[in-house]
PDB file of C-alpha atoms and ligand atoms in Angstrom:
ATOM      1  CA  MET A 700       5.990  17.701 -26.268  1.00  0.00           C
ATOM      2  CA  SER A 701       7.537  19.172 -23.100  1.00  0.00           C
ATOM      3  CA  ALA A 702       9.560  16.961 -20.702  1.00  0.00           C
ATOM      4  CA  LYS A 703       7.715  15.379 -17.786  1.00  0.00           C
ATOM      5  CA  ARG A 704       8.069  17.300 -14.567  1.00  0.00           C
ATOM      6  CA  ARG A 705       9.577  15.394 -11.674  1.00  0.00           C
ATOM      7  CA  ILE A 706       9.124  15.464  -7.933  1.00  0.00           C
ATOM      8  CA  LEU A 707      11.521  13.887  -5.456  1.00  0.00           C
ATOM      9  CA  VAL A 708       9.665  12.228  -2.570  1.00  0.00           C
ATOM     10  CA  LEU A 709      11.888  11.634   0.453  1.00  0.00           C
ATOM     11  CA  HIS A 710      10.980   9.523   3.464  1.00  0.00           C
ATOM     12  CA  GLY A 711      13.245   9.748   6.503  1.00  0.00           C
ATOM     13  CA  PRO A 712      14.384   7.273   9.152  1.00  0.00           C
ATOM     14  CA  ASN A 713      12.156   4.358  10.199  1.00  0.00           C
ATOM     15  CA  LEU A 714       9.407   5.115   7.702  1.00  0.00           C
ATOM     16  CA  ASN A 715      10.284   1.814   6.001  1.00  0.00           C
ATOM     17  CA  LEU A 716       8.476   0.265   9.009  1.00  0.00           C
ATOM     18  CA  LEU A 717       5.134   1.818   8.085  1.00  0.00           C
ATOM     19  CA  GLY A 718       2.311  -0.702   8.232  1.00  0.00           C
ATOM     20  CA  LEU A 719       4.608  -3.211   9.912  1.00  0.00           C
ATOM     21  CA  ARG A 720       5.074  -1.720  13.409  1.00  0.00           C
ATOM     22  CA  GLU A 721       3.116   0.668  15.713  1.00  0.00           C
ATOM     23  CA  PRO A 722      -0.061   0.785  13.564  1.00  0.00           C
ATOM     24  CA  GLU A 723      -1.842   2.548  16.453  1.00  0.00           C
ATOM     25  CA  ILE A 724       0.336   5.619  15.805  1.00  0.00           C
ATOM     26  CA  TYR A 725       1.244   5.425  12.138  1.00  0.00           C
ATOM     27  CA  GLY A 726      -1.566   3.298  10.647  1.00  0.00           C
ATOM     28  CA  ALA A 727      -1.622   0.127   8.576  1.00  0.00           C
ATOM     29  CA  THR A 728      -0.669   1.585   5.189  1.00  0.00           C
ATOM     30  CA  THR A 729       2.772   0.576   3.975  1.00  0.00           C
ATOM     31  CA  LEU A 730       5.350   2.902   2.443  1.00  0.00           C
ATOM     32  CA  ALA A 731       5.026   1.034  -0.863  1.00  0.00           C
ATOM     33  CA  GLU A 732       1.286   1.753  -0.863  1.00  0.00           C
ATOM     34  CA  ILE A 733       1.890   5.455  -0.193  1.00  0.00           C
ATOM     35  CA  ASN A 734       4.435   5.589  -3.014  1.00  0.00           C
ATOM     36  CA  GLU A 735       2.059   3.828  -5.432  1.00  0.00           C
ATOM     37  CA  SER A 736      -0.695   6.290  -4.615  1.00  0.00           C
ATOM     38  CA  LEU A 737       1.684   9.234  -5.179  1.00  0.00           C
ATOM     39  CA  ALA A 738       2.846   7.827  -8.521  1.00  0.00           C
ATOM     40  CA  GLU A 739      -0.785   7.525  -9.616  1.00  0.00           C
ATOM     41  CA  SER A 740      -1.703  11.082  -8.538  1.00  0.00           C
ATOM     42  CA  ALA A 741       1.422  12.475 -10.178  1.00  0.00           C
ATOM     43  CA  GLY A 742       0.781  10.606 -13.424  1.00  0.00           C
ATOM     44  CA  GLU A 743      -2.713  12.079 -13.679  1.00  0.00           C
ATOM     45  CA  GLN A 744      -1.145  15.560 -13.772  1.00  0.00           C
ATOM     46  CA  GLY A 745       1.707  14.718 -16.134  1.00  0.00           C
ATOM     47  CA  PHE A 746       4.292  14.468 -13.361  1.00  0.00           C
ATOM     48  CA  GLU A 747       6.667  11.689 -12.298  1.00  0.00           C
ATOM     49  CA  VAL A 748       7.691  10.925  -8.725  1.00  0.00           C
ATOM     50  CA  ASP A 749      11.007   9.498  -7.609  1.00  0.00           C
ATOM     51  CA  CYS A 750      10.330   7.991  -4.151  1.00  0.00           C
ATOM     52  CA  GLN A 751      13.254   7.234  -1.821  1.00  0.00           C
ATOM     53  CA  GLN A 752      13.598   6.266   1.844  1.00  0.00           C
ATOM     54  CA  SER A 753      16.721   6.262   3.971  1.00  0.00           C
ATOM     55  CA  ASN A 754      17.580   5.795   7.612  1.00  0.00           C
ATOM     56  CA  HIS A 755      20.710   7.896   7.080  1.00  0.00           C
ATOM     57  CA  GLU A 756      20.872  11.691   7.266  1.00  0.00           C
ATOM     58  CA  GLY A 757      23.824  11.986   4.864  1.00  0.00           C
ATOM     59  CA  VAL A 758      22.143   9.812   2.243  1.00  0.00           C
ATOM     60  CA  LEU A 759      19.065  12.052   2.308  1.00  0.00           C
ATOM     61  CA  ILE A 760      21.318  15.117   1.978  1.00  0.00           C
ATOM     62  CA  ASP A 761      23.146  13.535  -0.984  1.00  0.00           C
ATOM     63  CA  TRP A 762      19.833  12.873  -2.731  1.00  0.00           C
ATOM     64  CA  ILE A 763      18.723  16.484  -2.150  1.00  0.00           C
ATOM     65  CA  GLN A 764      21.999  17.817  -3.601  1.00  0.00           C
ATOM     66  CA  GLN A 765      21.838  15.455  -6.579  1.00  0.00           C
ATOM     67  CA  SER A 766      18.257  16.515  -7.316  1.00  0.00           C
ATOM     68  CA  MET A 767      19.289  20.104  -8.061  1.00  0.00           C
ATOM     69  CA  GLY A 768      18.547  20.853 -11.711  1.00  0.00           C
ATOM     70  CA  ARG A 769      16.928  17.438 -12.133  1.00  0.00           C
ATOM     71  CA  VAL A 770      13.609  17.791 -10.304  1.00  0.00           C
ATOM     72  CA  ASP A 771      11.015  20.524  -9.947  1.00  0.00           C
ATOM     73  CA  GLY A 772      10.154  20.087  -6.266  1.00  0.00           C
ATOM     74  CA  ILE A 773      10.587  17.981  -3.132  1.00  0.00           C
ATOM     75  CA  LEU A 774       7.936  16.357  -0.945  1.00  0.00           C
ATOM     76  CA  ILE A 775       9.560  15.238   2.291  1.00  0.00           C
ATOM     77  CA  ASN A 776       8.673  13.532   5.534  1.00  0.00           C
ATOM     78  CA  PRO A 777      11.948  14.026   7.405  1.00  0.00           C
ATOM     79  CA  ALA A 778      10.629  11.819  10.254  1.00  0.00           C
ATOM     80  CA  GLY A 779      12.779  12.133  13.417  1.00  0.00           C
ATOM     81  CA  LEU A 780      15.316  14.337  11.591  1.00  0.00           C
ATOM     82  CA  THR A 781      12.620  17.032  11.456  1.00  0.00           C
ATOM     83  CA  HIS A 782      13.360  17.847  15.056  1.00  0.00           C
ATOM     84  CA  THR A 783      17.151  17.471  15.075  1.00  0.00           C
ATOM     85  CA  SER A 784      18.843  18.098  11.744  1.00  0.00           C
ATOM     86  CA  VAL A 785      20.328  21.476  10.896  1.00  0.00           C
ATOM     87  CA  ALA A 786      22.272  19.731   8.105  1.00  0.00           C
ATOM     88  CA  LEU A 787      19.116  18.430   6.430  1.00  0.00           C
ATOM     89  CA  ARG A 788      17.524  21.863   6.734  1.00  0.00           C
ATOM     90  CA  ASP A 789      20.616  23.508   5.200  1.00  0.00           C
ATOM     91  CA  ALA A 790      20.492  21.116   2.231  1.00  0.00           C
ATOM     92  CA  LEU A 791      16.793  21.826   1.664  1.00  0.00           C
ATOM     93  CA  ALA A 792      17.360  25.580   1.900  1.00  0.00           C
ATOM     94  CA  ALA A 793      20.355  25.425  -0.470  1.00  0.00           C
ATOM     95  CA  CYS A 794      18.641  23.404  -3.200  1.00  0.00           C
ATOM     96  CA  GLY A 795      16.365  26.320  -4.112  1.00  0.00           C
ATOM     97  CA  LEU A 796      13.468  24.008  -4.954  1.00  0.00           C
ATOM     98  CA  PRO A 797       9.887  24.286  -3.696  1.00  0.00           C
ATOM     99  CA  ILE A 798       9.458  21.977  -0.701  1.00  0.00           C
ATOM    100  CA  ILE A 799       6.429  20.581   1.116  1.00  0.00           C
ATOM    101  CA  GLU A 800       6.880  18.928   4.535  1.00  0.00           C
ATOM    102  CA  VAL A 801       4.526  16.094   5.458  1.00  0.00           C
ATOM    103  CA  HIS A 802       3.923  14.262   8.722  1.00  0.00           C
ATOM    104  CA  LEU A 803       1.539  11.372   9.177  1.00  0.00           C
ATOM    105  CA  SER A 804       0.831  12.135  12.816  1.00  0.00           C
ATOM    106  CA  ASN A 805      -0.187  15.446  14.340  1.00  0.00           C
ATOM    107  CA  VAL A 806       3.179  16.394  15.772  1.00  0.00           C
ATOM    108  CA  HIS A 807       1.540  19.185  17.800  1.00  0.00           C
ATOM    109  CA  MET A 808      -0.556  16.698  19.787  1.00  0.00           C
ATOM    110  CA  ARG A 809       2.439  14.593  20.787  1.00  0.00           C
ATOM    111  CA  GLU A 810       5.561  15.119  22.923  1.00  0.00           C
ATOM    112  CA  PRO A 811       6.699  18.777  23.155  1.00  0.00           C
ATOM    113  CA  PHE A 812       9.990  18.036  21.328  1.00  0.00           C
ATOM    114  CA  ARG A 813       8.021  17.184  18.181  1.00  0.00           C
ATOM    115  CA  ARG A 814       6.651  20.753  17.963  1.00  0.00           C
ATOM    116  CA  GLN A 815      10.001  22.049  16.797  1.00  0.00           C
ATOM    117  CA  SER A 816      10.780  21.559  13.107  1.00  0.00           C
ATOM    118  CA  PHE A 817      14.038  22.611  11.466  1.00  0.00           C
ATOM    119  CA  VAL A 818      12.330  22.150   8.094  1.00  0.00           C
ATOM    120  CA  SER A 819       9.039  24.067   8.324  1.00  0.00           C
ATOM    121  CA  ASP A 820      10.458  27.518   7.682  1.00  0.00           C
ATOM    122  CA  VAL A 821      12.306  26.426   4.533  1.00  0.00           C
ATOM    123  CA  ALA A 822       9.175  24.703   3.200  1.00  0.00           C
ATOM    124  CA  LEU A 823       6.257  26.254   1.313  1.00  0.00           C
ATOM    125  CA  GLY A 824       3.964  24.537   3.776  1.00  0.00           C
ATOM    126  CA  THR A 825       3.520  21.665   6.187  1.00  0.00           C
ATOM    127  CA  ILE A 826       0.804  19.024   6.428  1.00  0.00           C
ATOM    128  CA  ALA A 827       0.563  17.069   9.672  1.00  0.00           C
ATOM    129  CA  GLY A 828      -1.906  14.705  11.249  1.00  0.00           C
ATOM    130  CA  LEU A 829      -3.865  13.588   8.194  1.00  0.00           C
ATOM    131  CA  GLY A 830      -2.197  10.198   7.781  1.00  0.00           C
ATOM    132  CA  PRO A 831      -1.293   8.834   4.321  1.00  0.00           C
ATOM    133  CA  PRO A 832      -3.766  11.151   2.487  1.00  0.00           C
ATOM    134  CA  GLY A 833      -1.616  14.040   3.696  1.00  0.00           C
ATOM    135  CA  TYR A 834       1.079  12.976   1.228  1.00  0.00           C
ATOM    136  CA  ARG A 835      -1.350  13.238  -1.696  1.00  0.00           C
ATOM    137  CA  LEU A 836      -2.522  16.653  -0.515  1.00  0.00           C
ATOM    138  CA  GLY A 837       1.068  17.814  -0.244  1.00  0.00           C
ATOM    139  CA  LEU A 838       1.873  16.472  -3.695  1.00  0.00           C
ATOM    140  CA  ARG A 839      -1.126  18.258  -5.152  1.00  0.00           C
ATOM    141  CA  ALA A 840      -0.084  21.571  -3.573  1.00  0.00           C
ATOM    142  CA  LEU A 841       3.448  21.118  -4.902  1.00  0.00           C
ATOM    143  CA  MET A 842       2.274  20.300  -8.440  1.00  0.00           C
ATOM    144  CA  GLU A 843      -0.038  23.334  -8.445  1.00  0.00           C
ATOM    145  CA  ARG A 844       2.830  25.567  -7.325  1.00  0.00           C
ATOM    146  CA  ILE A 845       5.133  24.184 -10.023  1.00  0.00           C
ATOM    147  CA  GLN A 846       2.471  24.638 -12.718  1.00  0.00           C
ATOM    148  CA  ALA A 847       1.612  28.196 -11.613  1.00  0.00           C
TER     149      ALA A 847
HETATM  150  O1  CA2 B 373       4.255  11.765  11.926  1.00  0.00           O
HETATM  151  C1  CA2 B 373       5.252  11.662  11.171  1.00  0.00           C
HETATM  152  O2  CA2 B 373       5.168  11.435   9.977  1.00  0.00           O
HETATM  153  C2  CA2 B 373       6.643  11.745  11.784  1.00  0.00           C
HETATM  154  O3  CA2 B 373       7.488  12.400  10.842  1.00  0.00           O
HETATM  155  C3  CA2 B 373       7.104  10.324  12.009  1.00  0.00           C
HETATM  156  C4  CA2 B 373       8.452  10.227  12.725  1.00  0.00           C
HETATM  157  C5  CA2 B 373       8.437  11.075  13.994  1.00  0.00           C
HETATM  158  O4  CA2 B 373       9.731  11.068  14.588  1.00  0.00           O
HETATM  159  C6  CA2 B 373       8.027  12.497  13.723  1.00  0.00           C
HETATM  160  O5  CA2 B 373       7.991  13.207  14.946  1.00  0.00           O
HETATM  161  C7  CA2 B 373       6.657  12.543  13.073  1.00  0.00           C
HETATM  162  C8  CA2 B 373       8.761   8.782  13.102  1.00  0.00           C
HETATM  163  C9  CA2 B 373       8.779   7.855  11.947  1.00  0.00           C
HETATM  164  C10 CA2 B 373       8.809   6.461  12.474  1.00  0.00           C
HETATM  165  O6  CA2 B 373       8.051   5.655  11.636  1.00  0.00           O
HETATM  166  C11 CA2 B 373       7.633   4.459  12.109  1.00  0.00           C
HETATM  167  C12 CA2 B 373       6.689   3.813  11.352  1.00  0.00           C
HETATM  168  C13 CA2 B 373       6.195   2.606  11.798  1.00  0.00           C
HETATM  169  C14 CA2 B 373       6.673   2.039  12.960  1.00  0.00           C
HETATM  170  C15 CA2 B 373       7.627   2.698  13.705  1.00  0.00           C
HETATM  171  C16 CA2 B 373       8.130   3.903  13.278  1.00  0.00           C
END
Protein backbone atom coordinates (compact mmCIF):
# COMPACT_ATOMS: atom_id res chain seq x y z
CA MET A 1 0.00 0.00 0.00
CA SER A 2 1.38 3.44 -0.91
CA ALA A 3 2.03 6.07 1.82
CA LYS A 4 -0.74 8.56 2.56
CA ARG A 5 -0.30 11.86 0.81
CA ARG A 6 -0.10 14.89 3.05
CA ILE A 7 -1.16 18.50 2.73
CA LEU A 8 0.05 21.29 4.99
CA VAL A 9 -2.75 23.74 5.80
CA LEU A 10 -1.46 27.08 7.07
CA HIS A 11 -3.57 29.80 8.64
CA GLY A 12 -1.95 33.20 9.16
CA PRO A 13 -2.25 35.91 11.81
CA ASN A 14 -5.51 36.44 13.71
CA LEU A 15 -7.33 33.53 12.09
CA ASN A 16 -7.39 31.88 15.53
CA LEU A 17 -10.13 34.46 16.26
CA LEU A 18 -12.48 33.03 13.64
CA GLY A 19 -16.00 32.59 14.99
CA LEU A 20 -15.07 34.54 18.11
CA ARG A 21 -14.73 38.12 16.79
CA GLU A 22 -16.09 40.14 13.80
CA PRO A 23 -18.59 37.48 12.62
CA GLU A 24 -20.11 40.08 10.26
CA ILE A 25 -16.91 39.94 8.19
CA TYR A 26 -15.49 36.48 8.78
CA GLY A 27 -18.57 34.44 9.81
CA ALA A 28 -19.38 32.27 12.81
CA THR A 29 -17.38 29.16 11.87
CA THR A 30 -14.37 28.53 14.07
CA LEU A 31 -10.91 27.56 12.85
CA ALA A 32 -11.28 24.18 14.57
CA GLU A 33 -14.46 23.55 12.57
CA ILE A 34 -12.71 24.46 9.31
CA ASN A 35 -9.83 22.14 10.16
CA GLU A 36 -12.21 19.27 11.02
CA SER A 37 -14.01 19.69 7.72
CA LEU A 38 -10.68 19.67 5.83
CA ALA A 39 -9.52 16.53 7.65
CA GLU A 40 -12.77 14.81 6.67
CA SER A 41 -12.54 15.85 2.99
CA ALA A 42 -8.89 14.83 2.84
CA GLY A 43 -9.57 11.45 4.44
CA GLU A 44 -12.21 10.65 1.83
CA GLN A 45 -9.52 10.97 -0.86
CA GLY A 46 -6.78 9.11 1.00
CA PHE A 47 -4.99 12.28 2.08
CA GLU A 48 -3.98 13.63 5.49
CA VAL A 49 -3.94 17.29 6.48
CA ASP A 50 -1.60 18.91 8.96
CA CYS A 51 -3.36 22.14 10.04
CA GLN A 52 -1.36 24.91 11.73
CA GLN A 53 -2.03 28.54 12.66
CA SER A 54 0.46 31.18 13.72
CA ASN A 55 0.44 34.89 14.36
CA HIS A 56 4.15 35.00 13.53
CA GLU A 57 5.61 35.35 10.03
CA GLY A 58 8.85 33.52 10.87
CA VAL A 59 7.00 30.56 12.37
CA LEU A 60 4.95 30.18 9.18
CA ILE A 61 8.17 30.36 7.13
CA ASP A 62 9.81 27.71 9.33
CA TRP A 63 6.84 25.38 8.82
CA ILE A 64 7.00 25.90 5.04
CA GLN A 65 10.74 25.10 4.99
CA GLN A 66 10.28 22.05 7.22
CA SER A 67 7.50 20.74 4.98
CA MET A 68 9.85 20.33 2.01
CA GLY A 69 10.07 16.63 1.14
CA ARG A 70 7.45 15.80 3.77
CA VAL A 71 4.21 17.04 2.21
CA ASP A 72 2.73 17.04 -1.28
CA GLY A 73 1.13 20.50 -1.27
CA ILE A 74 0.23 23.58 0.77
CA LEU A 75 -3.16 25.20 1.29
CA ILE A 76 -2.64 28.63 2.83
CA ASN A 77 -4.63 31.60 4.02
CA PRO A 78 -1.78 34.03 4.68
CA ALA A 79 -4.28 36.51 6.20
CA GLY A 80 -2.75 40.01 6.58
CA LEU A 81 0.68 38.74 5.47
CA THR A 82 -0.82 38.25 2.00
CA HIS A 83 -0.48 41.95 1.41
CA THR A 84 2.86 42.62 3.11
CA SER A 85 5.23 39.66 3.21
CA VAL A 86 7.94 39.21 0.60
CA ALA A 87 9.60 36.74 3.00
CA LEU A 88 6.53 34.49 3.13
CA ARG A 89 6.23 34.64 -0.65
CA ASP A 90 9.93 33.74 -1.04
CA ALA A 91 9.49 30.70 1.22
CA LEU A 92 6.45 29.53 -0.74
CA ALA A 93 8.25 30.00 -4.05
CA ALA A 94 11.37 28.19 -2.78
CA CYS A 95 9.56 25.12 -1.43
CA GLY A 96 8.67 23.94 -4.94
CA LEU A 97 5.33 22.52 -3.79
CA PRO A 98 1.92 23.14 -5.35
CA ILE A 99 0.18 25.93 -3.43
CA ILE A 100 -3.42 27.13 -3.25
CA GLU A 101 -4.19 30.51 -1.63
CA VAL A 102 -7.52 30.90 0.16
CA HIS A 103 -9.30 33.93 1.57
CA LEU A 104 -12.59 33.85 3.41
CA SER A 105 -13.62 37.34 2.35
CA ASN A 106 -13.65 38.79 -1.14
CA VAL A 107 -10.47 40.82 -0.87
CA HIS A 108 -11.35 42.64 -4.11
CA MET A 109 -14.51 44.13 -2.59
CA ARG A 110 -12.68 45.56 0.42
CA GLU A 111 -10.00 48.22 0.98
CA PRO A 112 -7.70 48.79 -2.04
CA PHE A 113 -4.62 47.54 -0.13
CA ARG A 114 -6.17 44.07 0.05
CA ARG A 115 -6.13 43.75 -3.77
CA GLN A 116 -2.39 43.24 -3.76
CA SER A 117 -1.19 39.73 -2.92
CA PHE A 118 2.46 38.72 -2.71
CA VAL A 119 1.33 35.09 -2.80
CA SER A 120 -1.06 34.82 -5.76
CA ASP A 121 1.58 34.56 -8.47
CA VAL A 122 3.45 31.75 -6.71
CA ALA A 123 0.20 29.82 -6.18
CA LEU A 124 -1.60 27.52 -8.61
CA GLY A 125 -4.75 29.47 -7.89
CA THR A 126 -6.60 31.66 -5.43
CA ILE A 127 -10.07 31.32 -3.93
CA ALA A 128 -11.56 34.39 -2.27
CA GLY A 129 -14.94 35.42 -0.98
CA LEU A 130 -16.60 32.03 -0.56
CA GLY A 131 -16.19 31.78 3.21
CA PRO A 132 -15.24 28.48 4.90
CA PRO A 133 -16.36 26.34 1.90
CA GLY A 134 -13.58 28.01 -0.06
CA TYR A 135 -11.04 26.01 1.95
CA ARG A 136 -12.66 22.72 0.92
CA LEU A 137 -12.74 23.81 -2.72
CA GLY A 138 -9.08 24.75 -2.53
CA LEU A 139 -8.21 21.44 -0.90
CA ARG A 140 -10.07 19.56 -3.60
CA ALA A 141 -8.22 21.42 -6.37
CA LEU A 142 -4.90 20.71 -4.65
CA MET A 143 -5.64 16.99 -4.21
CA GLU A 144 -6.69 16.70 -7.87
CA ARG A 145 -3.46 18.39 -8.97
CA ILE A 146 -1.36 16.09 -6.78
CA GLN A 147 -3.17 12.99 -8.08
CA ALA A 148 -2.89 14.06 -11.74
O1 LIG B 1 -10.45 37.05 3.94
C1 LIG B 1 -9.43 36.47 4.41
O2 LIG B 1 -9.38 35.27 4.62
C2 LIG B 1 -8.24 37.32 4.81
O3 LIG B 1 -7.06 36.57 4.52
C3 LIG B 1 -8.36 37.57 6.29
C4 LIG B 1 -7.28 38.50 6.84
C5 LIG B 1 -7.22 39.78 6.01
O4 LIG B 1 -6.13 40.59 6.47
C6 LIG B 1 -7.04 39.50 4.55
O5 LIG B 1 -7.04 40.72 3.84
C7 LIG B 1 -8.17 38.62 4.03
C8 LIG B 1 -7.57 38.87 8.29
C9 LIG B 1 -7.68 37.70 9.20
C10 LIG B 1 -8.24 38.17 10.50
O6 LIG B 1 -9.07 37.18 11.00
C11 LIG B 1 -9.96 37.53 11.96
C12 LIG B 1 -10.93 36.60 12.25
C13 LIG B 1 -11.89 36.90 13.19
C14 LIG B 1 -11.86 38.11 13.86
C15 LIG B 1 -10.88 39.03 13.56
C16 LIG B 1 -9.91 38.75 12.62
